[in-house]
Amino acid sequence: MNDETQISSKAAQTLKQVFGYDSFRPQQKQIVEQICKGEDALVLMPTGGGKSLCYQIPSLVREGVGIIISPLIALMQDQVDTLQQLGVSAAYLNSTLRAPQVQQVIQQLHAGELQMLYIAPERLMMSQTLVMLSQINIALFAIDEAHCVSQWGHDFRPEYIQLSVLHERFPHIPRIALTATADKATRQEIIERLSLQHATLFNSGFDRPNIRYSISENSGNARDQLLRFIQSEHPAEAGIVYCLSRKRVDELASWLCHKGLNALPYHAGLSTDRRRTHQQRFLREDGIIMVATIAFGMGIDKPDVRFVAHLNLPKSLEAYYQETGRAGRDGQPADAWMLYGLQDVIVLRQMQQQSEASEHYKRIEQHKLSAMLGFCEITSCRRQALLHYFGDYLDAPCGNCDTCLEPPKTWDATTAAQKALSCVHRTGQRFGVNHLIDVLMGKESERIKRFGHDEVSTFAIGKELNTQEWRHLYRQLISRGLLSVDIEGYGAIKLNEAARPILKGEPLQLRKLKKAAGRSSKRGKNNVEAFATPEENSLWEKLREHRKELADQQGVPPFVIFHDSTLREMVISRPANLLDMGQITGVGAKKLERYGDDFVGIITLSE
Ligand code: ADP
Ligand code: ZN
């Protein structure tokens, strides 16, 4: 056997033996072999794509310890637990350890006892750490969340910039940098700052096919819409609900609890202790709904989050993609569900105008917000649009987003838009949307009379639409940049140059108002498939119960013992002996040895 085939068969063996997986996913094989051969790689792979195996397998195949640099300290414990369950000797070094624990890890490193070490970048950069590393045998350096080197990104970590030192001090050790969020500019920054000019680029694109994207108008009762969505689509399942403010988070979490759901709040205003407890419960218990500000999420590795709901508009598609990306890491069906309304558009436009950033930066932000708003209003496939924004390409509509499943209707909005725009003009560009709608609808209020607006030519010319439809129209006109919101003028609506063609008669097609996506026959269910028989259901519950017992005994989250998908496979194929059990995806040699008898026992007893 030559070197390459030897590497390739060793890698495949490790995949099966240690992880219990039959085959590599697309790209994983090439990446693993590249690193095993001692060469560098830059890996762009979507969340849930399977980045960890790309450095874990080479760490096991190559001599020495694999050093994994990650900014996500909170996750290291779970990652190490997961590896230890697989029989891999792994440890971590970060600021949460006390001196004697650090000493122990260092001893293990010197003794060559560790196969993988997770380390925080600030710990790595300490001079004694670098000296220590130069004295031991290293298999590879993996730089996880590599986009953290980008100063423009939202996750910038200053210590990441210093990581180029690895290349200078350890030129012969292969490096693999990984990220799920890299547009072209960030990718270039990663290559330059980490000196990865010679690395092979592996780009798996950005698509998350198991996530179903849906966006609906907030019809004024967002929380009821949310409740209906959760109850009909994801009862008793884990999910994240994002809100803009802390106050809203607290209110919504307690309201959901009051409605009988298992919801917890999470935001920066809670004590560190409470935040930690809530995060732990989210990871360890079944079916918890985390209601959170965007302070929650970076590095949430929970594989079975079944939905991410947004009750406010994120400020860019990058943020939307990242936040929704926390759903369905396990590849099973998951929902990205969002409500947005006129108020969102106004608030975000205002925040932008108030920003004290440079003109250049403001222009970029404006462009990003427009892209986000455009995404909400499109009438074609959302996934195609989203991927296109990231420079990726999907040649046919996806069939798994709201616009594909229930194509939105459009209507000729030319006349209505002209009325809405001229009403802004006739009232002097000094009023907000509510007042404008009152004028259009011909409301005889004291306020209207005081300003003499019952005399203007647009008074009472808009009775063909109702209030909600006018709000919807104004939102679309603001989204499209035909109107803007003046903050100094207390939210007064002003005409933009872009409105002129419409006023002159250029036709305008708009998306029709749609009811929030609930369950409907056309959409079909988007759940993990139900079992066929009550016996299967009861076996599933028994297996889960036993998994929970084992997890609690060892103080680890249940998914560290077995993933849901592994238990499902056990239910369907009912392995009756250890040999068959070993064939189940996710049952490697060590887990078979530790848990095989128990689980085979439960299965055969339930025959
Ligand atoms: P990422 O870090 O890219 O978000 P992970 O490395 O956490 O993704 O992998 C996502 C999930 O896919 C994990 O549950 C992992 O065990 C599983 N997985 C990865 N590669 C394979 C494979 N070749 N076969 C089966 N499952 C895999
Ligand atoms: Zn689609």
Short mmCIF file of C-alpha atoms in Angstrom, two decimals, residues 59-340:
data_model
loop_
_atom_site.label_atom_id
_atom_site.label_comp_id
_atom_site.label_asym_id
_atom_site.label_seq_id
_atom_site.Cartn_x
_atom_site.Cartn_y
_atom_site.Cartn_z
CA SER A 59 -5.72 14.26 15.11
CA LEU A 60 -6.28 10.55 15.66
CA VAL A 61 -4.56 9.37 12.49
CA ARG A 62 -1.42 11.50 12.83
CA GLU A 63 1.24 11.21 15.49
CA GLY A 64 0.97 13.65 18.38
CA VAL A 65 -1.79 15.77 19.82
CA GLY A 66 -4.23 17.84 17.77
CA ILE A 67 -4.42 21.40 19.08
CA ILE A 68 -7.84 23.00 18.51
CA ILE A 69 -8.11 26.73 19.00
CA SER A 70 -11.59 27.97 19.75
CA PRO A 71 -13.00 31.18 21.23
CA LEU A 72 -16.00 29.32 22.62
CA ILE A 73 -14.87 28.48 26.11
CA ALA A 74 -18.36 27.51 27.23
CA LEU A 75 -18.41 24.70 24.71
CA MET A 76 -15.09 23.08 25.47
CA GLN A 77 -16.42 20.97 28.30
CA ASP A 78 -19.14 19.45 26.09
CA GLN A 79 -16.70 18.83 23.26
CA VAL A 80 -14.28 17.07 25.56
CA ASP A 81 -17.11 15.06 27.13
CA THR A 82 -18.26 14.00 23.66
CA LEU A 83 -14.77 12.83 22.73
CA GLN A 84 -14.27 11.01 25.99
CA GLN A 85 -17.52 9.15 25.39
CA LEU A 86 -15.96 7.95 22.15
CA GLY A 87 -12.92 6.72 24.04
CA VAL A 88 -10.68 9.55 22.84
CA SER A 89 -8.34 11.12 25.34
CA ALA A 90 -9.03 14.83 25.17
CA ALA A 91 -8.71 17.85 27.46
CA TYR A 92 -9.01 21.60 27.39
CA LEU A 93 -7.10 24.61 28.65
CA ASN A 94 -8.90 27.87 29.36
CA SER A 95 -9.50 30.42 32.09
CA THR A 96 -12.15 28.29 33.82
CA LEU A 97 -9.54 25.78 35.04
CA ARG A 98 -7.72 26.13 38.34
CA ALA A 99 -3.95 25.87 38.62
CA PRO A 100 -3.77 22.19 39.65
CA GLN A 101 -6.05 21.20 36.76
CA VAL A 102 -3.87 23.15 34.34
CA GLN A 103 -0.81 21.38 35.73
CA GLN A 104 -2.43 18.04 35.19
CA VAL A 105 -3.22 18.78 31.55
CA ILE A 106 0.33 19.98 30.96
CA GLN A 107 1.70 16.78 32.47
CA GLN A 108 -0.52 14.72 30.21
CA LEU A 109 0.73 16.70 27.22
CA HIS A 110 4.36 16.10 28.13
CA ALA A 111 3.67 12.43 28.70
CA GLY A 112 2.10 12.19 25.22
CA GLU A 113 -1.17 10.98 26.72
CA LEU A 114 -3.54 13.35 24.94
CA GLN A 115 -4.94 12.96 21.45
CA MET A 116 -6.70 16.32 21.35
CA LEU A 117 -6.42 19.57 23.26
CA TYR A 118 -8.98 22.40 23.02
CA ILE A 119 -7.46 25.72 23.88
CA ALA A 120 -8.62 29.35 24.09
CA PRO A 121 -6.58 31.72 21.89
CA GLU A 122 -5.45 33.92 24.80
CA ARG A 123 -4.11 30.85 26.59
CA LEU A 124 -2.33 29.66 23.49
CA MET A 125 -0.60 33.01 23.02
CA MET A 126 0.98 32.99 26.49
CA SER A 127 4.69 32.57 26.09
CA GLN A 128 4.93 29.58 28.42
CA THR A 129 2.25 27.80 26.37
CA LEU A 130 4.16 28.36 23.14
CA VAL A 131 7.36 27.11 24.75
CA MET A 132 5.55 24.05 26.08
CA LEU A 133 4.08 23.31 22.65
CA SER A 134 7.52 23.44 21.10
CA GLN A 135 8.56 20.58 23.38
CA ILE A 136 5.82 18.15 22.48
CA ASN A 137 4.68 16.24 19.43
CA ILE A 138 1.86 18.04 17.63
CA ALA A 139 -0.42 16.47 15.01
CA LEU A 140 -2.05 19.65 13.73
CA PHE A 141 -3.45 23.06 14.60
CA ALA A 142 -7.14 23.57 13.98
CA ILE A 143 -8.38 27.16 14.06
CA ASP A 144 -12.10 26.96 14.61
CA GLU A 145 -14.42 29.95 14.03
CA ALA A 146 -11.69 31.40 11.82
CA HIS A 147 -13.86 34.39 10.85
CA CYS A 148 -13.02 35.80 14.30
CA VAL A 149 -9.84 37.25 12.72
CA SER A 150 -12.00 39.61 10.70
CA GLN A 151 -12.16 43.09 12.13
CA TRP A 152 -15.32 43.85 10.19
CA GLY A 153 -17.22 40.83 11.32
CA HIS A 154 -19.40 40.77 14.41
CA ASP A 155 -17.29 38.18 16.22
CA PHE A 156 -13.91 39.86 16.07
CA ARG A 157 -11.36 38.55 18.61
CA PRO A 158 -8.11 40.53 18.83
CA GLU A 159 -6.14 37.44 19.93
CA TYR A 160 -7.04 35.73 16.69
CA ILE A 161 -4.86 38.13 14.75
CA GLN A 162 -1.81 36.90 16.64
CA LEU A 163 -2.43 33.35 15.48
CA SER A 164 -0.20 33.93 12.48
CA VAL A 165 2.56 33.18 14.95
CA LEU A 166 1.71 29.49 14.57
CA HIS A 167 2.91 29.50 11.03
CA GLU A 168 6.17 31.20 11.99
CA ARG A 169 6.97 29.01 14.99
CA PHE A 170 5.63 25.70 13.73
CA PRO A 171 6.08 25.85 9.96
CA HIS A 172 5.93 22.08 9.49
CA ILE A 173 2.75 21.39 11.36
CA PRO A 174 -0.41 21.36 9.23
CA ARG A 175 -3.03 23.97 9.96
CA ILE A 176 -6.73 23.81 9.22
CA ALA A 177 -8.90 26.92 9.57
CA LEU A 178 -12.67 26.47 9.63
CA THR A 179 -15.69 28.72 9.47
CA ALA A 180 -19.37 28.69 8.56
CA THR A 181 -19.68 32.40 7.85
CA ALA A 182 -17.35 33.67 5.23
CA ASP A 183 -18.20 36.02 2.44
CA LYS A 184 -15.41 36.73 -0.01
CA ALA A 185 -13.93 39.63 1.95
CA THR A 186 -13.76 37.67 5.20
CA ARG A 187 -12.26 34.71 3.40
CA GLN A 188 -9.49 36.94 2.06
CA GLU A 189 -8.87 38.35 5.50
CA ILE A 190 -8.58 34.85 6.97
CA ILE A 191 -6.04 33.84 4.34
CA GLU A 192 -3.91 36.94 4.85
CA ARG A 193 -4.01 37.20 8.61
CA LEU A 194 -3.40 33.52 9.22
CA SER A 195 -0.82 33.20 6.43
CA LEU A 196 -2.84 30.54 4.65
CA GLN A 197 -1.78 31.48 1.14
CA HIS A 198 -0.70 27.92 0.48
CA ALA A 199 -3.73 26.29 2.00
CA THR A 200 -6.21 24.48 -0.23
CA LEU A 201 -9.65 26.04 -0.10
CA PHE A 202 -12.59 23.69 0.46
CA ASN A 203 -15.87 25.47 -0.05
CA SER A 204 -19.04 23.49 0.62
CA GLY A 205 -21.30 26.47 0.01
CA PHE A 206 -23.80 27.81 2.47
CA ASP A 207 -26.95 25.87 1.91
CA ARG A 208 -28.78 24.39 4.88
CA PRO A 209 -31.33 22.29 3.00
CA ASN A 210 -33.11 21.00 6.10
CA ILE A 211 -34.03 24.50 7.27
CA ARG A 212 -37.39 25.75 6.06
CA TYR A 213 -37.46 29.54 5.78
CA SER A 214 -40.75 31.37 6.35
CA ILE A 215 -41.43 35.06 6.85
CA SER A 216 -44.83 36.55 7.62
CA GLU A 217 -46.25 39.91 8.46
CA ASN A 218 -46.69 40.74 12.09
CA SER A 219 -50.40 41.36 12.19
CA GLY A 220 -50.24 43.07 15.55
CA ASN A 221 -50.54 39.99 17.75
CA ALA A 222 -47.07 38.55 17.35
CA ARG A 223 -47.11 36.44 20.47
CA ASP A 224 -50.36 34.69 19.53
CA GLN A 225 -48.95 33.99 16.09
CA LEU A 226 -45.83 32.58 17.74
CA LEU A 227 -47.80 30.44 20.15
CA ARG A 228 -49.89 29.01 17.33
CA PHE A 229 -46.75 28.24 15.34
CA ILE A 230 -45.07 26.44 18.24
CA GLN A 231 -48.17 24.51 19.25
CA SER A 232 -48.97 23.33 15.77
CA GLU A 233 -45.49 22.72 14.37
CA HIS A 234 -43.17 22.04 17.29
CA PRO A 235 -44.97 20.96 20.43
CA ALA A 236 -42.52 19.90 23.16
CA GLU A 237 -39.52 20.58 20.97
CA ALA A 238 -36.48 22.76 21.62
CA GLY A 239 -36.29 26.16 19.97
CA ILE A 240 -34.93 29.68 20.21
CA VAL A 241 -37.05 32.83 20.01
CA TYR A 242 -35.19 36.06 19.33
CA CYS A 243 -36.51 39.46 20.46
CA LEU A 244 -34.88 42.86 20.32
CA SER A 245 -35.16 44.06 23.93
CA ARG A 246 -34.56 42.55 27.35
CA LYS A 247 -37.95 43.66 28.54
CA ARG A 248 -39.67 41.92 25.66
CA VAL A 249 -37.65 38.76 26.36
CA ASP A 250 -38.76 38.67 30.00
CA GLU A 251 -42.39 39.33 29.17
CA LEU A 252 -42.58 36.83 26.38
CA ALA A 253 -40.84 34.06 28.32
CA SER A 254 -43.26 34.37 31.22
CA TRP A 255 -46.26 34.63 28.91
CA LEU A 256 -45.23 31.41 27.13
CA CYS A 257 -44.79 29.66 30.49
CA HIS A 258 -48.21 30.88 31.49
CA LYS A 259 -49.51 29.23 28.32
CA GLY A 260 -48.01 25.95 29.45
CA LEU A 261 -44.78 25.95 27.45
CA ASN A 262 -41.35 25.39 28.87
CA ALA A 263 -39.68 28.76 28.18
CA LEU A 264 -36.64 30.47 29.75
CA PRO A 265 -35.35 34.02 29.29
CA TYR A 266 -31.76 34.85 28.33
CA HIS A 267 -30.20 38.30 27.97
CA ALA A 268 -27.23 40.32 29.12
CA GLY A 269 -29.22 41.87 31.97
CA LEU A 270 -29.51 38.57 33.85
CA SER A 271 -26.84 37.54 36.35
CA THR A 272 -24.04 35.34 35.05
CA ASP A 273 -25.33 32.55 37.23
CA ARG A 274 -28.84 32.64 35.86
CA ARG A 275 -27.59 32.84 32.31
CA ARG A 276 -25.43 29.82 32.89
CA THR A 277 -28.24 27.83 34.50
CA HIS A 278 -30.61 28.65 31.67
CA GLN A 279 -28.09 27.70 29.04
CA GLN A 280 -27.35 24.43 30.85
CA ARG A 281 -31.04 23.58 31.08
CA PHE A 282 -31.50 24.37 27.40
CA LEU A 283 -28.68 21.96 26.55
CA ARG A 284 -29.59 19.21 28.96
CA GLU A 285 -33.35 19.08 29.18
CA ASP A 286 -35.75 18.18 26.43
CA GLY A 287 -38.03 20.67 24.73
CA ILE A 288 -36.92 23.96 26.28
CA ILE A 289 -37.70 27.18 24.45
CA MET A 290 -35.06 29.84 24.95
CA VAL A 291 -36.43 33.36 24.59
CA ALA A 292 -33.40 35.55 24.08
CA THR A 293 -31.75 38.65 22.76
CA ILE A 294 -28.94 38.07 20.32
CA ALA A 295 -26.65 37.86 23.37
CA PHE A 296 -27.56 34.17 23.21
CA GLY A 297 -26.32 31.84 20.58
CA MET A 298 -22.68 32.15 19.65
CA GLY A 299 -21.44 28.61 19.98
CA ILE A 300 -24.69 26.88 20.77
CA ASP A 301 -23.82 23.40 19.65
CA LYS A 302 -27.10 21.77 20.56
CA PRO A 303 -27.88 19.52 17.60
CA ASP A 304 -31.66 19.22 17.97
CA VAL A 305 -32.90 22.82 18.02
CA ARG A 306 -36.05 22.39 15.92
CA PHE A 307 -36.91 26.03 15.30
CA VAL A 308 -35.50 29.54 15.47
CA ALA A 309 -38.17 32.24 15.57
CA HIS A 310 -37.51 35.94 15.07
CA LEU A 311 -40.02 38.41 16.42
CA ASN A 312 -37.90 41.27 15.15
CA LEU A 313 -36.01 41.82 11.98
CA PRO A 314 -32.25 41.14 12.15
CA LYS A 315 -30.24 44.03 10.79
CA SER A 316 -28.57 42.12 8.00
CA LEU A 317 -28.83 38.88 6.08
CA GLU A 318 -25.52 37.84 7.62
CA ALA A 319 -27.10 38.07 11.07
CA TYR A 320 -30.26 36.32 9.85
CA TYR A 321 -28.27 33.47 8.34
CA GLN A 322 -26.14 33.05 11.44
CA GLU A 323 -29.05 33.15 13.88
CA THR A 324 -31.34 30.87 11.89
CA GLY A 325 -28.36 28.56 11.37
CA ARG A 326 -28.63 27.42 14.99
CA ALA A 327 -31.65 25.34 13.99
CA GLY A 328 -31.27 21.76 12.80
CA ARG A 329 -27.55 21.14 13.18
CA ASP A 330 -28.37 17.44 13.17
CA GLY A 331 -29.66 17.65 9.62
CA GLN A 332 -33.27 16.83 10.59
CA PRO A 333 -36.11 19.14 9.45
CA ALA A 334 -36.12 22.50 11.23
CA ASP A 335 -37.87 25.85 10.87
CA ALA A 336 -36.56 29.38 10.56
CA TRP A 337 -39.69 31.39 11.21
CA MET A 338 -39.90 35.15 11.29
CA LEU A 339 -42.49 37.85 11.77
CA TYR A 340 -41.86 41.41 10.80
#
